[in-house]
Amino acid sequence: MTIAAPRSPFDANDTQGLLFPAGPDAQHFPRTRYQGSKRKLTGVILNHLRSLTYDSVLDAFGGTGSIAYAFKCIGKRVTYNDVLAFNEQIGLALIENDSVRLANDDVESVVTAQPGRSYGCVIERRFGGIYFTDAENRWLDVAVANIRAIDCRFKRAIAWFALIQAALAKRPYNLFHRANLYMRTADVPRSFGNKASWDRSFEDHFRAFVRAANAGIVDGGEKGGCRAVCFDALDVPGEFDLVYIDPPYINQNGVGVDYRDFYHFLEGMQNYDAWAGMIDARSKHKRLLRRPDPWSNAAESASAFERLFARFRKSTLVVSYRSDGTPSLSELEAMLRKIKRNVRLIEGERYQYALSTKRATREALLIATD
Ligand SMILES: C[S@@+](CC[C@H](N)C(=O)[O-])C[C@H]1O[C@@H](n2cnc3c(N)ncnc32)[C@H](O)[C@@H]1O
């Protein structure tokens, strides 16, 4: 395949094929809505790594899996990691899974209550009036139990993928950060089209996302060996030729993205039996009790970077970053120069994230090799 030369180091709007130097397969990566997804940048990022020699890759903060998937599509042995359990399911479905798809009868077994199966009511009882309607909450309680009953772990993961994406598609801002069901239900004039997506049934969304996931299953090739794990990035076992690092973003005012907080409902579904005991009862929107993470804390993130770079110092280190992050780009560059002989900083055009209302900042990539 011929790949055109980039027009700028980070041309996020290029649709001429540059976005997908990972080959035609990479275009099948399902479209999702997630904070900080690099889906639109995968081609650009991979282009910058083309001169490097590597086989095994760790995507240490995998999120949607967009980057892990692109590496898989160019035949790399990828380990997808994310600290959140719901994301691990996405990694299992799209990265570790080479061939299993969810069949029509599997889909029916999720969307309909099964005779003889007992169903919990955690969502109906705890989340009334917060995110979804009562009928939708009951549907979710049934779907969660049905998914947990699927034997094959890859099929189960595809079903989780579809349920997670359905829940995100039906949420204002695609987040669970506020008790704002009223935004959906209020009878007011609207100048935007999200309401149709919010009101589309869970079942319809679920079926559509199963189709998207099934179409996105790619074979990792003869080498195989792609996998998905769920660790704190510092604790991922093993050694890798290249480690891709795309941690939560902390802006220059020190405000970070706490993914567990934004997506607590999805994490709760993964821990259904223990969920009620994990909820911070004082919060109006029933988030999970907080668990400190240095990657979303401005006072601790620099030392977390230092520890991560030290842990994987034998690997080529590739960091996705933003021009106005905390710690600053130059601080990160200096940290890498202490342990690596060659450090390349690529700064791109101004780029505004799909879900961001903030002023556009520049995307950046740091590539550190021996
Ligand atoms: C910027 S997002 C990654 C986006 C991803 N590259 C993509 O294209 O979708 C950061 C991810 O780091 C994960 N994360 C946060 N703290 C973590 C930790 N301590 N270890 C591993 N992953 C973590 C979050 O759950 C989130 O999915």
Tab-separated table of C-alpha atoms and ligand atoms in Angstrom:
chain	number	residue	atom	x	y	z
A	1	MET	CA	0.000	0.000	0.000
A	2	THR	CA	1.256	3.516	-0.797
A	3	ILE	CA	0.944	6.101	1.906
A	4	ALA	CA	0.957	9.807	1.044
A	5	ALA	CA	3.422	12.046	2.850
A	6	PRO	CA	1.870	13.827	5.805
A	7	ARG	CA	0.812	17.430	5.146
A	8	SER	CA	1.720	18.347	8.710
A	9	PRO	CA	3.176	16.316	11.539
A	10	PHE	CA	-0.272	15.803	13.046
A	11	ASP	CA	-2.882	16.348	10.414
A	12	ALA	CA	-5.885	15.014	12.272
A	13	ASN	CA	-8.304	15.963	9.520
A	14	ASP	CA	-6.589	14.120	6.694
A	15	THR	CA	-9.022	11.644	5.243
A	16	GLN	CA	-6.927	10.688	2.208
A	17	GLY	CA	-5.814	7.368	3.640
A	18	LEU	CA	-3.169	8.776	5.891
A	19	LEU	CA	-5.295	7.991	8.894
A	20	PHE	CA	-5.037	4.314	8.172
A	21	PRO	CA	-1.494	3.307	7.278
A	22	ALA	CA	-2.312	0.261	9.404
A	23	GLY	CA	-4.013	-1.070	6.280
A	24	PRO	CA	-7.624	-1.533	5.227
A	25	ASP	CA	-8.417	-3.637	8.314
A	26	ALA	CA	-7.819	-0.670	10.589
A	27	GLN	CA	-10.768	1.139	9.051
A	28	HIS	CA	-13.090	-1.400	10.655
A	29	PHE	CA	-12.325	-0.183	14.156
A	30	PRO	CA	-15.759	0.627	15.635
A	31	ARG	CA	-16.640	4.293	16.108
A	32	THR	CA	-17.156	5.082	19.776
A	33	ARG	CA	-17.361	8.149	22.020
A	34	TYR	CA	-14.674	8.185	24.719
A	35	GLN	CA	-12.653	10.941	26.328
A	36	GLY	CA	-9.194	11.201	24.812
A	37	SER	CA	-9.698	8.524	22.138
A	38	LYS	CA	-6.876	8.609	19.594
A	39	ARG	CA	-8.973	6.999	16.865
A	40	LYS	CA	-8.519	9.925	14.479
A	41	LEU	CA	-4.779	10.034	15.101
A	42	THR	CA	-3.855	6.363	14.800
A	43	GLY	CA	-2.549	6.697	11.252
A	44	VAL	CA	-0.527	9.775	12.049
A	45	ILE	CA	0.999	8.173	15.130
A	46	LEU	CA	1.865	4.939	13.340
A	47	ASN	CA	3.436	6.926	10.524
A	48	HIS	CA	5.881	8.494	12.950
A	49	LEU	CA	6.928	5.039	14.165
A	50	ARG	CA	7.524	3.568	10.695
A	51	SER	CA	11.307	3.728	10.835
A	52	LEU	CA	11.494	1.842	14.161
A	53	THR	CA	12.123	-1.888	14.468
A	54	TYR	CA	9.831	-3.573	16.992
A	55	ASP	CA	7.595	-6.576	17.375
A	56	SER	CA	5.983	-6.615	20.823
A	57	VAL	CA	4.001	-3.572	21.974
A	58	LEU	CA	2.350	-2.600	25.241
A	59	ASP	CA	-0.510	-0.083	24.987
A	60	ALA	CA	-0.298	0.822	28.677
A	61	PHE	CA	-3.422	3.065	28.847
A	62	GLY	CA	-5.520	1.336	26.195
A	63	GLY	CA	-8.941	3.085	26.518
A	64	THR	CA	-11.012	2.347	23.402
A	65	GLY	CA	-8.196	0.188	22.052
A	66	SER	CA	-7.835	2.332	18.922
A	67	ILE	CA	-4.043	2.367	19.039
A	68	ALA	CA	-3.666	-1.265	20.140
A	69	TYR	CA	-5.967	-2.223	17.252
A	70	ALA	CA	-3.888	-0.285	14.723
A	71	PHE	CA	-0.716	-2.017	15.986
A	72	LYS	CA	-2.515	-5.365	15.710
A	73	CYS	CA	-3.484	-4.569	12.127
A	74	ILE	CA	0.165	-4.075	11.149
A	75	GLY	CA	1.081	-7.447	12.647
A	76	LYS	CA	2.557	-6.409	15.990
A	77	ARG	CA	2.192	-8.589	19.098
A	78	VAL	CA	0.097	-6.242	21.214
A	79	THR	CA	-0.719	-6.264	24.894
A	80	TYR	CA	-3.658	-3.975	25.598
A	81	ASN	CA	-3.851	-2.730	29.193
A	82	ASP	CA	-6.268	-0.476	31.052
A	83	VAL	CA	-6.875	-0.192	34.791
A	84	LEU	CA	-10.665	-0.189	34.335
A	85	ALA	CA	-12.400	-3.561	34.100
A	86	PHE	CA	-14.956	-2.430	31.493
A	87	ASN	CA	-12.139	-1.366	29.211
A	88	GLU	CA	-10.471	-4.754	29.592
A	89	GLN	CA	-13.646	-6.272	28.082
A	90	ILE	CA	-13.224	-3.960	25.080
A	91	GLY	CA	-9.617	-5.095	24.782
A	92	LEU	CA	-10.655	-8.753	24.992
A	93	ALA	CA	-13.327	-8.284	22.313
A	94	LEU	CA	-11.205	-6.401	19.780
A	95	ILE	CA	-7.546	-7.039	20.572
A	96	GLU	CA	-7.154	-10.507	22.145
A	97	ASN	CA	-10.007	-12.015	20.141
A	98	ASP	CA	-8.882	-13.026	16.633
A	99	SER	CA	-11.983	-14.680	15.208
A	100	VAL	CA	-14.974	-15.153	17.537
A	101	ARG	CA	-18.151	-13.213	16.669
A	102	LEU	CA	-21.465	-12.834	18.461
A	103	ALA	CA	-24.124	-14.821	16.582
A	104	ASN	CA	-27.789	-13.847	16.246
A	105	ASP	CA	-28.951	-16.357	18.853
A	106	ASP	CA	-26.354	-15.014	21.301
A	107	VAL	CA	-27.784	-11.528	20.738
A	108	GLU	CA	-31.327	-12.805	21.404
A	109	SER	CA	-30.090	-14.457	24.605
A	110	VAL	CA	-28.974	-11.026	25.860
A	111	VAL	CA	-31.943	-8.881	24.862
A	112	THR	CA	-34.695	-11.139	26.221
A	113	ALA	CA	-35.348	-12.341	29.788
A	114	GLN	CA	-34.583	-16.056	29.987
A	115	PRO	CA	-37.117	-18.383	31.595
A	116	GLY	CA	-35.812	-19.806	34.871
A	117	ARG	CA	-32.999	-17.254	35.273
A	118	SER	CA	-33.165	-15.009	38.322
A	119	TYR	CA	-32.465	-11.323	37.793
A	120	GLY	CA	-31.079	-8.700	40.143
A	121	CYS	CA	-32.395	-5.160	40.421
A	122	VAL	CA	-29.298	-3.147	41.416
A	123	ILE	CA	-29.715	-0.638	38.584
A	124	GLU	CA	-33.484	-0.290	38.915
A	125	ARG	CA	-33.210	0.187	42.714
A	126	ARG	CA	-30.144	2.421	42.942
A	127	PHE	CA	-30.262	4.546	39.799
A	128	GLY	CA	-33.918	5.567	39.438
A	129	GLY	CA	-34.231	8.992	37.752
A	130	ILE	CA	-30.445	9.483	37.464
A	131	TYR	CA	-29.230	8.311	34.039
A	132	PHE	CA	-31.912	6.209	32.339
A	133	THR	CA	-35.675	5.697	32.580
A	134	ASP	CA	-37.098	3.025	34.904
A	135	ALA	CA	-37.899	0.720	31.980
A	136	GLU	CA	-34.343	1.132	30.646
A	137	ASN	CA	-32.890	0.395	34.091
A	138	ARG	CA	-34.895	-2.829	34.247
A	139	TRP	CA	-33.687	-3.728	30.737
A	140	LEU	CA	-30.096	-3.182	31.867
A	141	ASP	CA	-30.502	-5.417	34.951
A	142	VAL	CA	-31.694	-8.201	32.630
A	143	ALA	CA	-29.007	-7.647	29.991
A	144	VAL	CA	-26.188	-7.651	32.565
A	145	ALA	CA	-27.302	-11.012	33.986
A	146	ASN	CA	-27.725	-12.469	30.490
A	147	ILE	CA	-24.260	-11.336	29.426
A	148	ARG	CA	-22.685	-12.800	32.560
A	149	ALA	CA	-24.295	-16.139	31.650
A	150	ILE	CA	-22.501	-16.349	28.261
A	151	ASP	CA	-19.892	-19.125	28.443
A	152	CYS	CA	-17.376	-18.035	25.816
A	153	ARG	CA	-15.271	-15.180	27.193
A	154	PHE	CA	-14.811	-13.548	23.784
A	155	LYS	CA	-18.541	-13.619	23.047
A	156	ARG	CA	-19.146	-12.248	26.515
A	157	ALA	CA	-16.631	-9.469	25.847
A	158	ILE	CA	-18.336	-8.510	22.562
A	159	ALA	CA	-21.665	-8.349	24.379
A	160	TRP	CA	-20.102	-6.135	27.073
A	161	PHE	CA	-18.590	-3.950	24.364
A	162	ALA	CA	-22.026	-3.460	22.782
A	163	LEU	CA	-23.755	-2.791	26.110
A	164	ILE	CA	-21.085	-0.281	27.165
A	165	GLN	CA	-21.309	1.602	23.870
A	166	ALA	CA	-25.129	1.550	24.003
A	167	ALA	CA	-25.047	3.071	27.491
A	168	LEU	CA	-22.599	5.778	26.343
A	169	ALA	CA	-24.635	6.588	23.230
A	170	LYS	CA	-27.718	7.174	25.376
A	171	ARG	CA	-25.993	9.598	27.752
A	172	PRO	CA	-25.795	13.391	27.415
A	173	TYR	CA	-22.064	14.163	26.905
A	174	ASN	CA	-21.518	10.361	26.772
A	175	LEU	CA	-20.567	10.493	30.453
A	176	PHE	CA	-21.912	9.563	33.882
A	177	HIS	CA	-20.661	12.659	35.673
A	178	ARG	CA	-24.065	14.157	36.526
A	179	ALA	CA	-27.567	13.045	37.430
A	180	ASN	CA	-29.007	14.632	34.306
A	181	LEU	CA	-31.696	12.340	32.918
A	182	TYR	CA	-33.849	15.502	32.812
A	183	MET	CA	-31.773	16.745	29.849
A	184	ARG	CA	-33.238	13.889	27.854
A	185	THR	CA	-36.765	14.000	29.134
A	186	ALA	CA	-37.384	17.781	29.351
A	187	ASP	CA	-39.904	19.000	26.799
A	188	VAL	CA	-37.834	21.871	25.355
A	189	PRO	CA	-36.884	23.036	21.835
A	190	ARG	CA	-33.521	21.561	20.837
A	191	SER	CA	-30.971	22.795	18.357
A	192	PHE	CA	-29.015	19.527	18.199
A	193	GLY	CA	-29.760	15.975	17.150
A	194	ASN	CA	-28.530	13.917	20.124
A	195	LYS	CA	-32.021	13.334	21.462
A	196	ALA	CA	-32.729	10.749	18.785
A	197	SER	CA	-29.687	8.796	19.917
A	198	TRP	CA	-30.596	9.157	23.625
A	199	ASP	CA	-34.128	7.922	22.959
A	200	ARG	CA	-33.209	5.068	20.618
A	201	SER	CA	-33.811	1.865	22.585
A	202	PHE	CA	-31.034	0.019	24.361
A	203	GLU	CA	-31.900	-3.021	22.289
A	204	ASP	CA	-31.451	-1.153	18.983
A	205	HIS	CA	-28.161	0.362	20.079
A	206	PHE	CA	-26.992	-2.997	21.384
A	207	ARG	CA	-27.711	-4.761	18.108
A	208	ALA	CA	-25.967	-2.014	16.121
A	209	PHE	CA	-22.846	-2.129	18.292
A	210	VAL	CA	-22.699	-5.927	18.049
A	211	ARG	CA	-22.673	-5.547	14.253
A	212	ALA	CA	-19.907	-2.923	14.525
A	213	ALA	CA	-17.808	-5.130	16.813
A	214	ASN	CA	-18.348	-8.257	14.697
A	215	ALA	CA	-17.216	-6.308	11.618
A	216	GLY	CA	-14.153	-5.145	13.513
A	217	ILE	CA	-12.767	-8.534	14.600
A	218	VAL	CA	-9.394	-8.945	12.891
A	219	ASP	CA	-7.023	-11.889	12.935
A	220	GLY	CA	-3.720	-11.023	14.602
A	221	GLY	CA	-1.984	-13.245	12.056
A	222	GLU	CA	0.358	-16.194	12.376
A	223	LYS	CA	2.245	-14.735	15.301
A	224	GLY	CA	-1.015	-14.320	17.220
A	225	GLY	CA	-0.454	-13.585	20.859
A	226	CYS	CA	-2.320	-10.275	21.215
A	227	ARG	CA	-3.901	-10.028	24.633
A	228	ALA	CA	-5.830	-7.771	26.966
A	229	VAL	CA	-5.010	-7.246	30.642
A	230	CYS	CA	-6.230	-5.034	33.472
A	231	PHE	CA	-3.436	-3.622	35.650
A	232	ASP	CA	-2.236	-0.324	36.950
A	233	ALA	CA	0.172	0.702	34.158
A	234	LEU	CA	3.115	0.431	36.571
A	235	ASP	CA	2.299	-3.180	37.399
A	236	VAL	CA	1.937	-4.701	33.924
A	237	PRO	CA	4.200	-7.780	33.916
A	238	GLY	CA	6.593	-8.594	31.067
A	239	GLU	CA	8.969	-6.762	28.736
A	240	PHE	CA	8.034	-5.135	25.417
A	241	ASP	CA	9.999	-3.743	22.467
A	242	LEU	CA	7.813	-0.632	22.453
A	243	VAL	CA	5.562	0.875	25.126
A	244	TYR	CA	2.881	3.349	24.022
A	245	ILE	CA	1.855	5.726	26.804
A	246	ASP	CA	-1.353	7.773	26.569
A	247	PRO	CA	-2.314	8.565	30.165
A	248	PRO	CA	-5.219	10.707	31.384
A	249	TYR	CA	-4.728	14.349	30.479
A	250	ILE	CA	-4.108	16.966	33.191
A	251	ASN	CA	-4.422	20.514	31.865
A	252	GLN	CA	-2.122	23.424	32.673
A	253	ASN	CA	-4.368	24.450	35.579
A	254	GLY	CA	-3.796	21.043	37.117
A	255	VAL	CA	-7.297	19.709	36.387
A	256	GLY	CA	-7.138	16.063	35.372
A	257	VAL	CA	-9.562	13.588	33.820
A	258	ASP	CA	-10.599	10.921	36.318
A	259	TYR	CA	-11.826	8.098	34.079
A	260	ARG	CA	-13.161	5.959	36.912
A	261	ASP	CA	-15.321	8.898	37.963
A	262	PHE	CA	-16.566	9.740	34.469
A	263	TYR	CA	-17.406	6.114	33.639
A	264	HIS	CA	-18.230	4.697	37.113
A	265	PHE	CA	-21.563	3.256	35.918
A	266	LEU	CA	-19.786	1.060	33.338
A	267	GLU	CA	-17.273	-0.070	35.967
A	268	GLY	CA	-20.152	-0.790	38.364
A	269	MET	CA	-21.822	-3.100	35.817
A	270	GLN	CA	-18.601	-5.140	35.733
A	271	ASN	CA	-18.827	-5.538	39.520
A	272	TYR	CA	-22.586	-6.049	39.634
A	273	ASP	CA	-22.764	-8.203	42.790
A	274	ALA	CA	-20.527	-5.889	44.820
A	275	TRP	CA	-21.668	-2.631	43.170
A	276	ALA	CA	-24.088	-1.420	45.878
A	277	GLY	CA	-21.272	-1.515	48.459
A	278	MET	CA	-18.900	0.406	46.174
A	279	ILE	CA	-21.161	3.444	45.703
A	280	ASP	CA	-20.395	6.757	47.378
A	281	ALA	CA	-23.819	7.186	48.982
A	282	ARG	CA	-23.299	10.938	49.452
A	283	SER	CA	-22.956	11.661	45.738
A	284	LYS	CA	-26.173	12.632	43.940
A	285	HIS	CA	-25.186	10.693	40.854
A	286	LYS	CA	-24.112	7.569	42.799
A	287	ARG	CA	-20.515	7.457	41.674
A	288	LEU	CA	-18.106	4.834	43.001
A	289	LEU	CA	-16.113	5.577	46.144
A	290	ARG	CA	-13.015	7.363	44.932
A	291	ARG	CA	-9.756	5.515	44.400
A	292	PRO	CA	-6.768	7.868	44.079
A	293	ASP	CA	-4.875	7.612	40.776
A	294	PRO	CA	-1.618	9.602	40.363
A	295	TRP	CA	-2.330	9.936	36.632
A	296	SER	CA	-5.199	12.321	37.256
A	297	ASN	CA	-3.529	14.208	40.100
A	298	ALA	CA	-1.286	17.162	39.183
A	299	ALA	CA	0.801	16.823	42.352
A	300	GLU	CA	1.679	13.189	41.643
A	301	SER	CA	1.692	12.719	37.888
A	302	ALA	CA	5.327	13.783	37.283
A	303	SER	CA	6.592	11.143	39.684
A	304	ALA	CA	4.227	8.571	38.113
A	305	PHE	CA	5.770	9.338	34.678
A	306	GLU	CA	9.262	8.971	36.124
A	307	ARG	CA	8.417	5.609	37.658
A	308	LEU	CA	6.760	4.379	34.456
A	309	PHE	CA	9.711	5.446	32.287
A	310	ALA	CA	12.094	3.712	34.718
A	311	ARG	CA	9.973	0.542	34.773
A	312	PHE	CA	10.073	0.282	30.961
A	313	ARG	CA	13.488	1.889	30.378
A	314	LYS	CA	14.639	-1.006	28.153
A	315	SER	CA	11.746	-0.395	25.722
A	316	THR	CA	11.264	2.247	23.065
A	317	LEU	CA	8.962	4.725	24.782
A	318	VAL	CA	6.275	6.580	22.837
A	319	VAL	CA	4.201	9.180	24.691
A	320	SER	CA	1.067	10.861	23.325
A	321	TYR	CA	0.685	14.242	24.943
A	322	ARG	CA	-0.823	17.712	24.670
A	323	SER	CA	1.011	21.026	24.396
A	324	ASP	CA	-0.534	22.389	27.608
A	325	GLY	CA	-0.361	19.330	29.881
A	326	THR	CA	0.891	18.953	33.450
A	327	PRO	CA	3.763	18.073	33.742
A	328	SER	CA	4.865	20.198	30.781
A	329	LEU	CA	6.125	18.703	27.534
A	330	SER	CA	9.634	19.990	28.237
A	331	GLU	CA	9.626	18.341	31.675
A	332	LEU	CA	8.655	15.028	30.086
A	333	GLU	CA	11.307	15.437	27.428
A	334	ALA	CA	13.943	16.089	30.111
A	335	MET	CA	12.870	12.963	32.041
A	336	LEU	CA	13.211	10.853	28.907
A	337	ARG	CA	16.633	12.327	28.063
A	338	LYS	CA	17.938	11.084	31.416
A	339	ILE	CA	17.341	7.450	30.416
A	340	LYS	CA	17.309	7.441	26.590
A	341	ARG	CA	19.908	8.474	24.019
A	342	ASN	CA	17.514	9.751	21.340
A	343	VAL	CA	14.388	11.711	22.134
A	344	ARG	CA	12.255	13.155	19.354
A	345	LEU	CA	9.442	15.635	20.033
A	346	ILE	CA	6.803	16.052	17.339
A	347	GLU	CA	4.270	18.794	17.837
A	348	GLY	CA	1.224	19.034	15.657
A	349	GLU	CA	-1.452	21.352	14.479
A	350	ARG	CA	-4.015	22.655	16.895
A	351	TYR	CA	-6.500	19.866	17.489
A	352	GLN	CA	-9.799	19.994	19.321
A	353	TYR	CA	-11.025	16.750	20.860
A	354	ALA	CA	-14.452	15.445	19.872
A	355	LEU	CA	-15.793	15.746	23.394
A	356	SER	CA	-13.886	18.830	24.460
A	357	THR	CA	-15.323	22.318	24.722
A	358	LYS	CA	-11.918	23.710	25.662
A	359	ARG	CA	-9.703	25.845	23.448
A	360	ALA	CA	-7.830	23.766	20.905
A	361	THR	CA	-4.367	22.673	22.025
A	362	ARG	CA	-1.602	20.973	20.074
A	363	GLU	CA	-1.163	17.213	19.976
A	364	ALA	CA	2.355	16.012	20.656
A	365	LEU	CA	4.297	12.790	20.417
A	366	LEU	CA	7.547	11.974	22.215
A	367	ILE	CA	9.564	9.079	20.845
A	368	ALA	CA	12.503	7.881	22.953
A	369	THR	CA	14.933	5.240	21.717
A	370	ASP	CA	18.379	3.952	22.753
B	1	LIG	C1	-6.298	9.109	27.323
B	1	LIG	S1	-7.121	7.600	27.695
B	1	LIG	C2	-6.404	6.498	26.523
B	1	LIG	C3	-7.053	6.637	25.186
B	1	LIG	C4	-6.648	5.547	24.228
B	1	LIG	N1	-5.318	5.717	23.722
B	1	LIG	C5	-7.638	5.525	23.068
B	1	LIG	O1	-7.265	5.764	21.916
B	1	LIG	O2	-8.827	5.289	23.328
B	1	LIG	C6	-6.372	7.104	29.201
B	1	LIG	C7	-6.795	5.740	29.721
B	1	LIG	O3	-5.960	5.441	30.859
B	1	LIG	C8	-6.703	4.618	31.740
B	1	LIG	N2	-6.035	4.684	33.054
B	1	LIG	C9	-6.175	5.613	34.032
B	1	LIG	N3	-5.349	5.348	35.070
B	1	LIG	C10	-4.655	4.227	34.736
B	1	LIG	C11	-3.636	3.468	35.380
B	1	LIG	N4	-3.172	3.796	36.589
B	1	LIG	N5	-3.145	2.378	34.734
B	1	LIG	C12	-3.633	2.023	33.512
B	1	LIG	N6	-4.597	2.696	32.866
B	1	LIG	C13	-5.101	3.799	33.450
B	1	LIG	C14	-8.102	5.195	31.693
B	1	LIG	O4	-9.059	4.233	32.089
B	1	LIG	C15	-8.230	5.609	30.214
B	1	LIG	O5	-8.906	4.626	29.481
